[in-house]
Coordinates of C-alpha atoms in Angstrom, one line a residue:
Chain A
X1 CA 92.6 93.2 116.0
X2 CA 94.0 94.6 119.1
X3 CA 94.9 91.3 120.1
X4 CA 97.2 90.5 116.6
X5 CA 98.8 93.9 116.9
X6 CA 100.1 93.4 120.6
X7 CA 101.8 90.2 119.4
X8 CA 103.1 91.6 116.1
X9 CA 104.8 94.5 118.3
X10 CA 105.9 91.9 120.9
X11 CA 107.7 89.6 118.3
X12 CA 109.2 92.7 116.3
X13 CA 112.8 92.0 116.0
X14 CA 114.0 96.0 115.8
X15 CA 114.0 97.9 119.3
X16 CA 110.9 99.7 119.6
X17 CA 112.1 103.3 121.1
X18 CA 107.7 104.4 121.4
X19 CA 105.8 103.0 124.4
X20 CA 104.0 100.0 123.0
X21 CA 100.8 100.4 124.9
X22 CA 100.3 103.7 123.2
X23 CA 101.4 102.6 119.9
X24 CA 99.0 99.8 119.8
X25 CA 96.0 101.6 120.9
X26 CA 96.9 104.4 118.2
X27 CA 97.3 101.3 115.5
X28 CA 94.0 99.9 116.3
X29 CA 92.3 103.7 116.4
X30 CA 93.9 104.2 112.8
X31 CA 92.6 101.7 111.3
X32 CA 89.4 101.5 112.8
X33 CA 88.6 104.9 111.8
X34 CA 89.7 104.2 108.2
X35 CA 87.3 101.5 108.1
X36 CA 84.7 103.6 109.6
X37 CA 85.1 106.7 107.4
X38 CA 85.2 104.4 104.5
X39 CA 81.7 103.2 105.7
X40 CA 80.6 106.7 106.4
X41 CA 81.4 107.9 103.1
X42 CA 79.5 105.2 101.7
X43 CA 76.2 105.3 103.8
X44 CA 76.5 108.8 103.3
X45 CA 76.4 108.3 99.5
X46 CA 73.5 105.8 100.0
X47 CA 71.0 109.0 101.8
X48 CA 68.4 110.7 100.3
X49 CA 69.7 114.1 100.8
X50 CA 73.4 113.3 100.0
X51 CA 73.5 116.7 98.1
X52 CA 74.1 117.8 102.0
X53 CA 76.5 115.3 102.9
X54 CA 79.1 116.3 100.1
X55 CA 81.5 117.9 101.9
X56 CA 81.2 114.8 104.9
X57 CA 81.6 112.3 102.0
X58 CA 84.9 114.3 101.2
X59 CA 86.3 114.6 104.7
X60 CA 85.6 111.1 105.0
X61 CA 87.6 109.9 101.9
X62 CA 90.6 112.0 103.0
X63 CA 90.9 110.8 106.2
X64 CA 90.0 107.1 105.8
X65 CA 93.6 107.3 103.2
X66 CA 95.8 109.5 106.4
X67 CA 94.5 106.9 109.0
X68 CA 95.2 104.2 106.3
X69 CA 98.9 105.8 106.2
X70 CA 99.7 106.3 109.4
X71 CA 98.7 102.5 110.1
X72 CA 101.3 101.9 107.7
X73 CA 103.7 104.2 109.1
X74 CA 103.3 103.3 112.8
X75 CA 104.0 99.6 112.0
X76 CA 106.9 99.9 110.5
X77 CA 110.0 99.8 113.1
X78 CA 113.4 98.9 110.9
X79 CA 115.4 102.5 110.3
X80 CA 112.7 104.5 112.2
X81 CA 112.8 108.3 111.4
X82 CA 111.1 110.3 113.8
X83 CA 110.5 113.6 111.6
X84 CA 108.1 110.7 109.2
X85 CA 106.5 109.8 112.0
X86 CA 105.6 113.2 113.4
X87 CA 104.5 114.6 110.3
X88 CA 101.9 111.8 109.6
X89 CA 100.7 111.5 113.3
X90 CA 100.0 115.6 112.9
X91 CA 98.5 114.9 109.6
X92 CA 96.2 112.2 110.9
X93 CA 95.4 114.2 114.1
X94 CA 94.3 117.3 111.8
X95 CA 92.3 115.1 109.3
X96 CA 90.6 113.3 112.2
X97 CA 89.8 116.3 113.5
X98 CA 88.4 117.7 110.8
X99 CA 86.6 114.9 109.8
X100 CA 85.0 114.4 113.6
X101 CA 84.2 118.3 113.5
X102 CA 82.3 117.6 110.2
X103 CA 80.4 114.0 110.5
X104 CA 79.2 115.8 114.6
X105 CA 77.1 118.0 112.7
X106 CA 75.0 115.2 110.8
X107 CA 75.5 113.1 114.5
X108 CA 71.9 113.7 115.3
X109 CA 70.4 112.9 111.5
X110 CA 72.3 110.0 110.8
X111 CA 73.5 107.5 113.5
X112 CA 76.6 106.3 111.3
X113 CA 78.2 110.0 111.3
X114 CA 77.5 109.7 115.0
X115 CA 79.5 106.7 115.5
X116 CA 82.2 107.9 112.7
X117 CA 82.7 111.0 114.5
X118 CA 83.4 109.0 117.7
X119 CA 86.1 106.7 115.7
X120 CA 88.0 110.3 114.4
X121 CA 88.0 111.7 117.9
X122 CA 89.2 108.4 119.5
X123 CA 91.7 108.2 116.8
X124 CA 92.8 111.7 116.8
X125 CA 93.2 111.7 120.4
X126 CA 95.8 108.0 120.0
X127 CA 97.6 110.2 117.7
X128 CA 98.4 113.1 119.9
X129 CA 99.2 110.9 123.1
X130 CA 102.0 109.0 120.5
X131 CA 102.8 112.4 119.3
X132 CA 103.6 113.8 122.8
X133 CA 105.2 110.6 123.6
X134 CA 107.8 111.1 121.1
X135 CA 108.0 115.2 121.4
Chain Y
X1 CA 99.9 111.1 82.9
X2 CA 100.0 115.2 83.3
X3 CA 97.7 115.8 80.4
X4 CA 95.0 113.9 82.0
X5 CA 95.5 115.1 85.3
X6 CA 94.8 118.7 83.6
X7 CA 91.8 117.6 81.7
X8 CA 90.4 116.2 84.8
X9 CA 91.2 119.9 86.6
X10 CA 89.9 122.1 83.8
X11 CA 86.5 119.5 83.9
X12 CA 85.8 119.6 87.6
X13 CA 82.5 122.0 88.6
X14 CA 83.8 123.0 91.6
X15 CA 86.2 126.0 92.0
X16 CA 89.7 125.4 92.5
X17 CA 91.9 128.1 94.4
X18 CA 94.9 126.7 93.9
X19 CA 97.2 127.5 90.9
X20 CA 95.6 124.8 88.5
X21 CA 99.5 124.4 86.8
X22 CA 100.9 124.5 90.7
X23 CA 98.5 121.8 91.6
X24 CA 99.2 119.6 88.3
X25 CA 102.6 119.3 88.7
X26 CA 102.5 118.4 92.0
X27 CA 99.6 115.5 91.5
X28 CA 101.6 114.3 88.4
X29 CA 105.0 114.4 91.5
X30 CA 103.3 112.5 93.9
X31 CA 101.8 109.8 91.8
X32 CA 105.1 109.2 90.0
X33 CA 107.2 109.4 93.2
X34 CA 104.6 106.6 94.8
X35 CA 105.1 104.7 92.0
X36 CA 108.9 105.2 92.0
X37 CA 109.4 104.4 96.1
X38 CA 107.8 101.2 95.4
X39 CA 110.0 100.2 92.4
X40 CA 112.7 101.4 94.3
X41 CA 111.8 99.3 98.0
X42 CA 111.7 96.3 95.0
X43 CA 114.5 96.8 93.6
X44 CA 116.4 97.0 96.9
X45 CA 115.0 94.0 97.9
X46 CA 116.5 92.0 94.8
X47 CA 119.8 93.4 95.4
X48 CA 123.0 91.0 97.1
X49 CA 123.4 93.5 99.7
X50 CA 120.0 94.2 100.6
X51 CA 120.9 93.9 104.5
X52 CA 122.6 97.2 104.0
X53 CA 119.5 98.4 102.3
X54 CA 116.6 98.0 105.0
X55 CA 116.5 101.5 106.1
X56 CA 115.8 102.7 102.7
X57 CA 113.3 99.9 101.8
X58 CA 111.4 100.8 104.6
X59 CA 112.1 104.5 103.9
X60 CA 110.8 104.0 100.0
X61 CA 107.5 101.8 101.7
X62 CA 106.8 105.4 103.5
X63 CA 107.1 107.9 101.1
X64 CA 105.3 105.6 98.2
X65 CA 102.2 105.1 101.0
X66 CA 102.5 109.0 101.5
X67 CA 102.8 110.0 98.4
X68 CA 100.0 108.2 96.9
X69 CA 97.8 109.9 100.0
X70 CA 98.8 113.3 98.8
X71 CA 98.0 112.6 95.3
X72 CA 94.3 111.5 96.6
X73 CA 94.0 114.6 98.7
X74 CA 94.7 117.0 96.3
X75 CA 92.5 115.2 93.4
X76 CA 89.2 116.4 95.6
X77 CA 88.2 119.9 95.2
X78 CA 84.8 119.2 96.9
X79 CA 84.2 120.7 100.5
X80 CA 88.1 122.0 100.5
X81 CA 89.8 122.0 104.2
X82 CA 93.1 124.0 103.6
X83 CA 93.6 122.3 107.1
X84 CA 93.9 118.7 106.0
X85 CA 95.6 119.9 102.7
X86 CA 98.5 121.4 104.7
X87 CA 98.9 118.8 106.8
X88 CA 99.4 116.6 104.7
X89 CA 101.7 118.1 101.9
X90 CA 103.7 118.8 105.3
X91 CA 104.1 115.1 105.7
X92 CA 104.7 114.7 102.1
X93 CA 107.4 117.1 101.4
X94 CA 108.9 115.5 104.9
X95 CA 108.4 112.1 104.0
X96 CA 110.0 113.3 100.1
X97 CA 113.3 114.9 102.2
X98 CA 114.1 111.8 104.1
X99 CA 113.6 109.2 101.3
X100 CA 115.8 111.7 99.0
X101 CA 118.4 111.9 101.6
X102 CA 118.7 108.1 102.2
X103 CA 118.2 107.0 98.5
X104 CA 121.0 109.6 97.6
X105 CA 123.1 107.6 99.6
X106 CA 123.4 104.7 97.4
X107 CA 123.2 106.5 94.4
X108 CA 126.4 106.0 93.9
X109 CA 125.9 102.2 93.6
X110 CA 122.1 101.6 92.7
X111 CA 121.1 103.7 89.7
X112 CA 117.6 102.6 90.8
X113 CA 118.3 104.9 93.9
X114 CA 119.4 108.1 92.3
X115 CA 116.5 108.1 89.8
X116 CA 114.6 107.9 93.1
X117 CA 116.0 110.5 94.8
X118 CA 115.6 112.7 92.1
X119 CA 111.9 112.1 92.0
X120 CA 111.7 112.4 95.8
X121 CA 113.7 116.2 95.2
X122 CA 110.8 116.8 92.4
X123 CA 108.1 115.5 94.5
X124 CA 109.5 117.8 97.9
X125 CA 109.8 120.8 95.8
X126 CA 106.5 120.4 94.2
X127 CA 104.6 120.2 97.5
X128 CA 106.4 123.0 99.0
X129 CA 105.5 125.0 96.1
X130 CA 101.7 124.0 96.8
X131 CA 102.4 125.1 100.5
X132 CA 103.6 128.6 99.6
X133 CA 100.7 129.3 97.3
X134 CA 98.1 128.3 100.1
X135 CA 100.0 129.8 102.7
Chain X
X1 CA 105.4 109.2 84.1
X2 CA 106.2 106.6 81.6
X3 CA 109.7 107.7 81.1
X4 CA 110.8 107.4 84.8
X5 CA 108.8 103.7 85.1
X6 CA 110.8 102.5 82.3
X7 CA 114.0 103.9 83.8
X8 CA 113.4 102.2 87.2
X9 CA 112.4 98.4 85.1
X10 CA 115.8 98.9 83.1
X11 CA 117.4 99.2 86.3
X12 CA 115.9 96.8 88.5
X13 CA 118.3 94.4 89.4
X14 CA 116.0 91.0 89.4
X15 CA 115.0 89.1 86.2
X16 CA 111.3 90.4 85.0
X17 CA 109.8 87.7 82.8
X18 CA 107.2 89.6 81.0
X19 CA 107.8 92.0 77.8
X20 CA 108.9 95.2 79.8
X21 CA 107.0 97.4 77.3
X22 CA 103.4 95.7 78.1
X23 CA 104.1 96.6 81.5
X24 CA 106.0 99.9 81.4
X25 CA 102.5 100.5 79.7
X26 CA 100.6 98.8 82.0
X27 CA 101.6 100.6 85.1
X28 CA 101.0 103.8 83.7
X29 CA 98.1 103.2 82.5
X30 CA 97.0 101.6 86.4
X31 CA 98.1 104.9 87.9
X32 CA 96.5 107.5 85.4
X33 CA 93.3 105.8 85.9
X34 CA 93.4 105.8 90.0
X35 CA 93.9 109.4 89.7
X36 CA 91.6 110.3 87.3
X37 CA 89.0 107.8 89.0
X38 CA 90.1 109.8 92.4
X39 CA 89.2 112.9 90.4
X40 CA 86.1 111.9 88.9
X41 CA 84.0 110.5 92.1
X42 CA 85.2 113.8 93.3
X43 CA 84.0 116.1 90.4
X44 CA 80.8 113.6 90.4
X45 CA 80.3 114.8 93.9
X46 CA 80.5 118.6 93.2
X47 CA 77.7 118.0 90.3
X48 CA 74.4 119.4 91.6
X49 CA 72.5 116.3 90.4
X50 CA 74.7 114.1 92.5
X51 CA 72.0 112.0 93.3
X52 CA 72.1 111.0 89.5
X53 CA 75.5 109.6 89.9
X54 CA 76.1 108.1 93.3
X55 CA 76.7 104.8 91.6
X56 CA 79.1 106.4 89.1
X57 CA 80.5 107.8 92.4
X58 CA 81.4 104.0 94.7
X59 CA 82.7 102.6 90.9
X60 CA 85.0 104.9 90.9
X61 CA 86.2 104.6 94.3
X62 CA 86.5 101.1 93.8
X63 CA 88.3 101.5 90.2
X64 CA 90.9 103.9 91.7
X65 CA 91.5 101.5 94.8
X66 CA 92.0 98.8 92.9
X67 CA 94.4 100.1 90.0
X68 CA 96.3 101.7 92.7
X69 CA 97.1 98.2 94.4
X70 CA 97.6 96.9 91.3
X71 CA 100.0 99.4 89.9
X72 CA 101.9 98.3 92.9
X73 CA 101.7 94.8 92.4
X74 CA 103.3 95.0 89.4
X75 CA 105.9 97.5 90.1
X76 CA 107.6 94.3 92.1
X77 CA 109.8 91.5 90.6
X78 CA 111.3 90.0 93.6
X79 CA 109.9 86.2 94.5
X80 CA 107.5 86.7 91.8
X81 CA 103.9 84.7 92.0
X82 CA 102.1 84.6 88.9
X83 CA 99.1 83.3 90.9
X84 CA 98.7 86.6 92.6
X85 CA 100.0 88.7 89.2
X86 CA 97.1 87.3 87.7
X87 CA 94.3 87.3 90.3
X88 CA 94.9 91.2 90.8
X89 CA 94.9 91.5 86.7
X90 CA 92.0 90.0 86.6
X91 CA 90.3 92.1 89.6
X92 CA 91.9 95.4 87.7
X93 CA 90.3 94.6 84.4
X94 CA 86.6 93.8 85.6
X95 CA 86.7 97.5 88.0
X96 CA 87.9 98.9 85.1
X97 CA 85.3 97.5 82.5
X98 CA 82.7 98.1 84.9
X99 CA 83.7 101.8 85.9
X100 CA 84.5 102.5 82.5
X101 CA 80.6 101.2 81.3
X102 CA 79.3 103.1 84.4
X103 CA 81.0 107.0 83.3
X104 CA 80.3 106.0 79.5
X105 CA 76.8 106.3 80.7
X106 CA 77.2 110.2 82.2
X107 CA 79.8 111.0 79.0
X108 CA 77.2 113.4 77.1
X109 CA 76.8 115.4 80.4
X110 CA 79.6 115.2 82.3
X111 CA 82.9 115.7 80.4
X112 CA 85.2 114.4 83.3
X113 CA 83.1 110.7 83.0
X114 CA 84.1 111.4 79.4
X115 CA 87.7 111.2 80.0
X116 CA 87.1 108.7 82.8
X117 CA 85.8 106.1 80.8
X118 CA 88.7 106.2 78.6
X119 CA 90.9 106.0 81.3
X120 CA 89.4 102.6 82.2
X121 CA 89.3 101.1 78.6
X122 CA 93.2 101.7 78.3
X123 CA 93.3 100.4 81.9
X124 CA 91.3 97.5 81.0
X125 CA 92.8 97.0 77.7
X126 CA 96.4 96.9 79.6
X127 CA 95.5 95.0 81.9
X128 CA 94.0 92.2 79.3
X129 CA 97.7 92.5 77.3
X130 CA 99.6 91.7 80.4
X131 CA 97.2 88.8 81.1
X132 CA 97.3 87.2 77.8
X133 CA 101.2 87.7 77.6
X134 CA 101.3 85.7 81.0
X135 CA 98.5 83.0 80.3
Chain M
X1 CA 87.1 96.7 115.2
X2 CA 84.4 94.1 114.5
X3 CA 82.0 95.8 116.9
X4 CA 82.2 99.4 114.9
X5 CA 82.3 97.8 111.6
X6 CA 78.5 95.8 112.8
X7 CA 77.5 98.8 113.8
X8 CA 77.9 100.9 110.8
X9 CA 76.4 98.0 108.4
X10 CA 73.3 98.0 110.9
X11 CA 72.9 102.2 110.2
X12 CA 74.0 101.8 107.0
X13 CA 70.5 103.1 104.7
X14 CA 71.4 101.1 101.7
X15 CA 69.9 97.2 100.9
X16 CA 72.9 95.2 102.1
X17 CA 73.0 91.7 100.5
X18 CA 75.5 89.6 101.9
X19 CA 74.7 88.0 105.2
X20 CA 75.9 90.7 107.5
X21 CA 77.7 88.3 110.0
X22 CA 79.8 86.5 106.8
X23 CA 80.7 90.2 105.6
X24 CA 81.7 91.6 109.1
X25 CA 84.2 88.6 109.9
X26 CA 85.5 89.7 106.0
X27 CA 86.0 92.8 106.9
X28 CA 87.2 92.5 110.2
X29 CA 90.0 89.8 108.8
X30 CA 90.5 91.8 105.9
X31 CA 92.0 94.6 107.8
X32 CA 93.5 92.7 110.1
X33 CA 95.6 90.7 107.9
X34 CA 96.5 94.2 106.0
X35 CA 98.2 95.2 109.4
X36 CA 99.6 91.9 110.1
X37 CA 101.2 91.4 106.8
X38 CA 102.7 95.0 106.7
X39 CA 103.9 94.5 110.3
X40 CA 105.7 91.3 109.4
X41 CA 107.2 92.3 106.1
X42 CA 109.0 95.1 108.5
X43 CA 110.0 92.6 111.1
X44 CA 111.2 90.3 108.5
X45 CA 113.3 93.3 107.0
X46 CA 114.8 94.1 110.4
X47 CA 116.1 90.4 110.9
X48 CA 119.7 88.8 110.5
X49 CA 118.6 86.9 107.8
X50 CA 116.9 89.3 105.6
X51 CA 118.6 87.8 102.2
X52 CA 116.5 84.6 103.1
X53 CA 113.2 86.4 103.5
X54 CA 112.7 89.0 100.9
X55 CA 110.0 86.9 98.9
X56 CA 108.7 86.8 102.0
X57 CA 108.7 90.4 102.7
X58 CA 107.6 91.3 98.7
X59 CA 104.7 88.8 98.7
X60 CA 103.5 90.2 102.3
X61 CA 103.5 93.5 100.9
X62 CA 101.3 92.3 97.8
X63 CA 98.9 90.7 100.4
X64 CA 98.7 93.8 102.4
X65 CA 98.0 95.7 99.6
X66 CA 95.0 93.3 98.2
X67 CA 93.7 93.1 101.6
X68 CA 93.1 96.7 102.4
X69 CA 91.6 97.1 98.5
X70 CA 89.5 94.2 99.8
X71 CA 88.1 96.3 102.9
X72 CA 87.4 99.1 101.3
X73 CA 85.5 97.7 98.1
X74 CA 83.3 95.0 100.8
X75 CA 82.3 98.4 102.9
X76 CA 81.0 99.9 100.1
X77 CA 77.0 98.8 99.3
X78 CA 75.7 101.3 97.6
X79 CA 75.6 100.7 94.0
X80 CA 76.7 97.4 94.2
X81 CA 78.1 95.6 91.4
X82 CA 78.4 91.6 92.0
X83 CA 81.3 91.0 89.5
X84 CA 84.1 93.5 90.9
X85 CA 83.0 92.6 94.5
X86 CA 83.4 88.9 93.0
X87 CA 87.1 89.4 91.3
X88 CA 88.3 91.2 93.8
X89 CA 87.6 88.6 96.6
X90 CA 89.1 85.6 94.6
X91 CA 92.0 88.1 94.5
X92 CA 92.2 88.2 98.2
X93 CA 91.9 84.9 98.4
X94 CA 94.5 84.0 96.1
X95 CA 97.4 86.6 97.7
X96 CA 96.3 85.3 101.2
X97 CA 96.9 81.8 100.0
X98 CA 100.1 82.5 98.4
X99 CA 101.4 84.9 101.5
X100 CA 99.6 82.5 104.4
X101 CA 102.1 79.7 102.2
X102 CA 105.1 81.6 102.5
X103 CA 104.8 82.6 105.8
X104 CA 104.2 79.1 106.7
X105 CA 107.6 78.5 105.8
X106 CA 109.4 80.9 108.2
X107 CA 107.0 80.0 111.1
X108 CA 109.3 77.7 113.0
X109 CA 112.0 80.1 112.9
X110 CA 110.0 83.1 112.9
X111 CA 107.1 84.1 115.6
X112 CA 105.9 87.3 113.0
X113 CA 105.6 84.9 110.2
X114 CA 103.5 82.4 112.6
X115 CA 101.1 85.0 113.5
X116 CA 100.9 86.4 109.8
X117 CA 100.4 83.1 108.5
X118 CA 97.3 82.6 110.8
X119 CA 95.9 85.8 110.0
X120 CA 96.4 85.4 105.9
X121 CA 94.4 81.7 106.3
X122 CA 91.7 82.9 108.9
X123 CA 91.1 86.2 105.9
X124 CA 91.5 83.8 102.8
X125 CA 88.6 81.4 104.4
X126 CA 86.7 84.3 105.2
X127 CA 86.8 85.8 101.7
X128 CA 86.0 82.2 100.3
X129 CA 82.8 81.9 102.7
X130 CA 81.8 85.4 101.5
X131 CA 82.6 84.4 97.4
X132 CA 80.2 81.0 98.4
X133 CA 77.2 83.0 99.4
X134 CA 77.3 85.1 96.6
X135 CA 78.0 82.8 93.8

C-alpha cells in the first residue's frame, strides 16, 4: 500500500507544503492500524472471556474510526488548513495511545492485541513526527 | 433523529457522566452536520463555478468524515476514556469552525452553503458545550 | 434532521431523478439507524451476559457501517450511477434485515435491541422504496 | 499492510471460512483502493480542469466510501452472516467497476486517475474471486 501512496502523493497536482516521506509513512500507519483495531475488536469479540476485553473492544472501535479519519484527512491536499490537520493528528495520536496502552495489557494473553498494540504505537508515533513537522 | 438518540441513552446499562440532554444534542449535531458537509461538497460539485469552490468541497469532505467520527465516539459509553473523548470533540469543534467560516463565504451565493454553515455553528457550539461539561 | 436534508435536496443545484420525499426519508432513516446501531453494539457490550450477544454485537457494526456509506451515497446527485445507487441499496437493505432479525431476537431482554430492530425495518423498508422507485 | 492483516487472521480465535489468502488480498485491495480513490478525487479537485472531472471526483468518493465499508465488514468473522458479507461485496464490485471505468477515462491525461483506475480493477477482481468461493 506503501507503494500506491508514494505515487498518489507524487502525481498530486496541489503543492504539498508537509515532507512527503513522513506523510506517507503516517498514511500507511493510519490505515494499517484501522484495519488492525478493526480486527482486534473482532477477535476480541470472538474470545471466551470477552466479558474482560470490553473496554479493549471499545478502544478499538474508537480508534479504528480516528485512524480511518486522519487517512482521509492527510490525503487530502487542495485548500489545506493546518488547524484541521493538527487537531486530527492530536486526536489520532491520543486515541492510538490509548488504545496501544489498553490492547499491551492483554499483549501476553492474546497474540492479536499484541500485534494491535504494535500497529497504535507505530501509528501514534507517524502522527507526532507529521505533527512536529508542521508545529 | 433526537428522539431515538435519547431512547438509545436512557436504554444503555452503563453509566453515563455526561449531561444525557448535553450529549444528545451534540450526537443529533454531528450526525446531521456529516450528513450536511456531504450534501454540501455535492452540491458544490454540481455548481458552474465549482473551480472557485474546491477549498470548501474539500473543507465539507473534512468536517462530514469528522463529524461522523464524533458522533461514533460519543455513542459508546463502554470503558469511557475522557482522553480520546476530548481529543476528538477538539478536532470536531475545529474541523466545525473552519468549514463554517469557508461555507459562510458563499452564503451569499449558494443557499446550500449557508444552511451548512449554520449547521457547522450548531455542530461547534454543541461540542464545545460537551467540552466544558467534561472539562 | 429531516428538516435540514430536505433543505439541502431543495437546494442542490443538479437535477435529482428520484421522488425527493423517498429519499429525504431514506437518508434519515440511513443515518438514525448507524447511530442507533453504533449505540446498540455499544450498550450490547456493557450487558453482563455479553457473551449472549456477540453476534448481535458484529451485526450491528456491520449495519451502522453500512447505512453510514450509504446515507452518503445517496446524499450525492452529481454524475449520477444508478449501478452503484442500487448495489449499495441493495447491501443497505440485507444489513438491515439481517441486524434488524438479529436485535428482534434480544427485544424481551434488552430494550435498546428493541428500538434497534425498529430502526432497521424503517431502514430496510426505505431502502426497498427507493429501490423499487428506481427499478 | 497485507503482512499485519495475515497476521491477525492467523490469531484470530474464531472459525474463518474463506480461504485466508483470497480474503487477505481483499482486504489488502480493499483499503488500498479506499486511499487511492480519496487521494485522487482531491487531486482531481485541485486540477485546471476540475469542471471536466467532478463525476470523476463524486463517483471516486462513492468508491472510497464502499471500499472502506468493504474492509471493515470482511475483517469481521465472528458471527458471520453469508448474505451481508455477500451484498456488500457485489457492492464493491460494482462501485469499483463503475469508478475503475471512469478513471479509465482521464488516465491519458491524468497520472492519479491511471493509478486509481488500476487499484479500483485489481479490488473489483479481488472482491469477485472472494464472492466465487463463497457462492
Amino acid at each position: 500500500m506503501t507503494d500506491t501512496i508514494t505515487k498518489m502523493l507524487n502525481t498530486h497536482p496541489a503543492q504539498i507544503d508537509i515532507d512527503q516521506q513522513l506523510l506517507a509513512e503516517c498514511l500507511a500507519a493510519c490505515f494499517e492500524c484501522a484495519q488492525t483495531c478493526t480486527a482486534c475488536a473482532d477477535a476480541c469479540l470472538s474470545e471466551d472471556m470477552v466479558a474482560d476485553l470490553t473496554k479493549c473492544i471499545r478502544t478499538n472501535l474508537d480508534c479504528a474510526d480516528v485512524c480511518e479519519t486522519t487517512g482521509r484527512v492527510l490525503s487530502r491536499h487542495t485548500g489545506y488548513d493546518a488547524n484541521i490537520t493538527r487537531a486530527v493528528l492530536q486526536a489520532c495520536a491520543q486515541a492510538c495511545k490509548s488504545c496501544g496502552d489498553e490492547c499491551a495489557q492483554h499483549a501476553d494473553m492474546h497474540e492479536h492485541c499484541r500485534i494491535c498494540a504494535e500497529a497504535c504505537r507505530r501509528c501514534e508515533q507517524a502522527c507526532n513526527r507529521v505533527l512536529a513537522a508542521i508545529a
